[in-house]
Amino acid sequence: DAKTTQPTSMDCAEGRAANLPCNHSTISGNEYVYWYRQIHSQGPQYIIHGLKNNETNEMASLIITEDRKSSTLILPHATLRDTAVYYCIVRTYGQNFVFGPGTRLSVLP
Amino acid sequence: NAGVTQTPKFRILKIGQSMTLQCTQDMNHNYMYWYRQDPGMGLKLIYYSVGAGITDKGEVPNGYNVSRSTTEDFPLRLELAAPSQTSVYFCASSYDRANSGNTIYFGEGSWLTVV
């Protein structure tokens, strides 16, 4: 299975952009990059996903490198409520998602 | 807009007891999943189902059983509860194959403690 590598933790100042990196060097051509987040042991929440092109929605932007070996999730104006664990997922186990430990983002006042 | 609903939210079990975690979704999704999450760890897949009448094992199926008699419901059965099954359990659903671009929707979790 392709593995994702994310930093264990990151800090971001409130109101600034949070840029969360993810490495997925063995991703296959038809596999998507997904981002989820989990706030304080709630159920994981979908943020965004993409295949090749950059994507943007009301929550975030996803920048995928041209070789697709890495991506960055951007929260343009982080708030305290964005403090969470962020999961980058690119492979499935059979037909499913595999969740790693993720990145713990702390938004600081 | 209910989405994925799990019950109970909290439960304490004694070693050797059995129980069923209920999960229902109202989005007409074909795929349903059960994950567990131990403290400070990522989610691990226990079982999944691709449609009514079809179930399959995930990464950590031992000690659990599932059934899928309807599209909406996917209960998880714990037989002979053990302390190692103390965890938070998440049910999830998706319309189609998870790596085809469709997203997964999660319930709010069920906290289980085995003492």
XYZ file of C-alpha atoms in Angstrom:
224
model
C 0.000 0.000 0.000
C 1.134 3.516 -0.662
C 2.005 5.274 2.537
C 1.452 8.858 3.446
C 3.885 10.808 5.552
C 2.718 13.786 7.545
C 4.360 15.832 10.279
C 3.283 14.759 13.725
C 2.238 18.236 14.784
C 2.118 21.845 13.625
C 1.242 25.202 15.089
C -0.435 28.084 13.305
C -1.354 31.572 14.450
C -5.030 32.433 14.378
C -5.960 34.294 11.205
C -2.952 33.059 9.284
C -2.918 30.385 6.608
C -2.262 26.843 7.780
C -0.309 24.768 5.274
C -0.339 21.053 6.015
C 2.008 18.911 3.890
C 1.634 15.289 2.920
C 4.037 13.029 1.054
C 2.626 10.139 -0.983
C 5.464 9.144 -3.286
C 4.024 5.747 -4.307
C 0.552 6.915 -5.254
C -0.928 5.212 -8.318
C -2.303 7.113 -11.273
C -5.981 6.572 -10.526
C -5.846 7.144 -6.789
C -7.264 10.225 -5.167
C -5.832 12.314 -2.366
C -8.321 12.887 0.451
C -8.137 15.087 3.501
C -10.193 14.533 6.615
C -9.995 16.083 10.035
C -11.030 14.946 13.476
C -11.903 17.450 16.144
C -11.509 16.195 19.702
C -12.520 12.536 19.111
C -15.581 13.396 17.064
C -16.191 11.444 13.887
C -13.750 12.343 11.116
C -15.019 15.103 8.851
C -14.431 15.273 5.121
C -12.532 18.354 3.960
C -11.545 17.981 0.332
C -10.195 15.557 -2.229
C -8.489 15.681 -5.619
C -6.864 13.609 -8.317
C -4.502 15.782 -10.350
C -5.722 19.348 -10.365
C -5.754 21.751 -7.489
C -9.095 21.949 -5.731
C -10.824 24.551 -3.607
C -14.007 24.531 -1.600
C -15.491 26.552 1.219
C -13.258 24.894 3.787
C -9.850 24.606 2.192
C -7.641 24.358 -0.860
C -5.726 21.311 -1.996
C -2.517 21.738 -3.948
C -1.183 18.569 -5.611
C 2.272 18.605 -7.174
C 2.562 17.831 -10.846
C 4.208 14.462 -10.171
C 1.463 13.760 -7.590
C 4.040 12.653 -5.036
C 2.994 15.225 -2.497
C 0.195 17.600 -1.645
C -0.600 20.488 0.669
C -3.845 21.285 2.415
C -4.330 24.995 2.922
C -6.703 26.508 5.460
C -6.612 30.137 4.324
C -7.568 31.856 7.585
C -7.191 29.432 10.458
C -9.435 29.845 13.485
C -9.299 28.237 16.923
C -12.036 25.850 15.773
C -9.649 24.443 13.157
C -7.554 22.855 15.905
C -7.800 19.149 15.056
C -5.963 16.109 13.760
C -5.731 16.221 9.964
C -5.488 13.013 7.975
C -4.085 12.739 4.476
C -5.240 9.526 2.792
C -4.349 8.266 -0.678
C -4.729 4.525 -0.599
C -7.393 2.085 0.399
C -7.053 -1.251 2.098
C -8.897 -3.292 -0.409
C -11.805 -0.989 -1.011
C -11.302 1.181 2.009
C -9.452 4.081 3.595
C -6.404 3.590 5.790
C -5.984 6.252 8.444
C -2.508 7.014 9.734
C -1.721 9.072 12.824
C -2.240 12.379 10.950
C -0.995 15.844 11.838
C -2.147 17.490 15.021
C -2.733 21.148 14.132
C -2.883 23.623 16.980
C -4.209 27.082 16.117
C -2.857 29.548 18.636
C -4.521 32.826 19.639
C -30.328 15.510 7.851
C -29.315 12.547 10.060
C -26.497 11.002 7.993
C -24.835 8.180 9.936
C -26.300 7.475 13.373
C -24.655 5.290 16.006
C -26.018 4.034 19.299
C -25.178 3.862 22.130
C -22.802 6.761 22.532
C -21.289 5.415 25.747
C -21.245 1.929 27.234
C -19.388 0.097 29.978
C -19.144 -3.662 29.638
C -17.822 -6.310 31.962
C -15.275 -8.802 30.680
C -17.034 -11.649 28.911
C -20.264 -9.752 28.224
C -21.617 -9.268 24.727
C -23.228 -6.288 23.077
C -24.211 -4.815 19.741
C -23.333 -1.357 18.460
C -26.033 -0.108 16.153
C -25.400 1.916 13.003
C -27.883 3.246 10.494
C -27.531 5.610 7.544
C -30.212 7.430 5.601
C -28.181 8.367 2.530
C -28.878 5.159 0.568
C -25.165 4.362 0.581
C -24.029 0.973 -0.614
C -20.811 0.809 1.403
C -20.650 0.765 5.191
C -17.693 0.433 7.544
C -16.781 -0.043 11.171
C -13.556 1.464 12.503
C -12.049 1.544 15.954
C -9.735 4.201 17.327
C -7.510 3.680 20.319
C -6.258 6.732 22.251
C -3.800 8.817 20.238
C -3.959 6.497 17.263
C -5.462 6.537 13.805
C -8.561 4.601 12.808
C -8.360 0.893 12.077
C -10.900 -0.893 9.913
C -12.748 -3.749 11.606
C -15.312 -4.833 8.999
C -16.930 -3.405 5.931
C -19.861 -4.148 3.661
C -20.343 -3.382 -0.026
C -24.078 -3.979 0.041
C -26.890 -5.791 1.777
C -25.952 -9.398 2.479
C -22.222 -8.878 1.843
C -19.601 -8.301 4.539
C -15.841 -8.649 4.702
C -13.012 -8.381 7.202
C -10.827 -5.351 7.601
C -7.531 -4.988 9.448
C -8.672 -5.950 12.960
C -11.756 -8.225 12.785
C -10.970 -10.605 15.650
C -13.526 -10.507 18.442
C -16.214 -8.872 16.308
C -19.025 -9.876 13.988
C -21.241 -7.907 11.629
C -24.333 -8.380 9.530
C -25.943 -6.361 6.756
C -29.538 -7.395 6.267
C -30.627 -3.996 4.908
C -28.952 -1.151 3.054
C -29.499 1.171 6.008
C -28.233 -0.885 8.945
C -24.821 -2.327 9.803
C -24.634 -3.516 13.427
C -21.344 -4.533 15.050
C -21.449 -7.380 17.544
C -18.868 -7.837 20.290
C -18.773 -11.352 21.657
C -16.993 -12.086 24.956
C -15.787 -8.532 25.522
C -12.136 -8.098 26.498
C -10.248 -5.087 27.904
C -8.397 -4.824 24.578
C -11.697 -3.843 22.977
C -11.881 -0.665 25.018
C -11.927 1.927 22.264
C -13.982 4.449 20.338
C -15.948 2.881 17.511
C -16.928 4.756 14.377
C -19.416 3.662 11.783
C -19.157 5.166 8.300
C -20.762 4.927 4.886
C -20.052 5.837 1.282
C -21.971 5.585 -1.958
C -19.393 3.660 -3.937
C -15.788 2.465 -3.834
C -13.834 4.722 -1.519
C -11.019 5.271 -3.995
C -13.275 6.244 -6.886
C -13.663 9.831 -5.772
C -16.600 9.356 -3.440
C -16.231 10.436 0.153
C -16.902 8.648 3.402
C -19.273 9.982 6.030
C -18.735 9.119 9.671
C -20.976 8.822 12.680
C -20.125 10.569 15.914
C -18.644 7.523 17.607
C -19.448 5.068 20.384
C -17.216 5.031 23.472
C -16.844 1.521 24.839
C -15.043 0.582 28.059
C -14.531 -3.046 29.062
C -13.718 -3.582 32.747
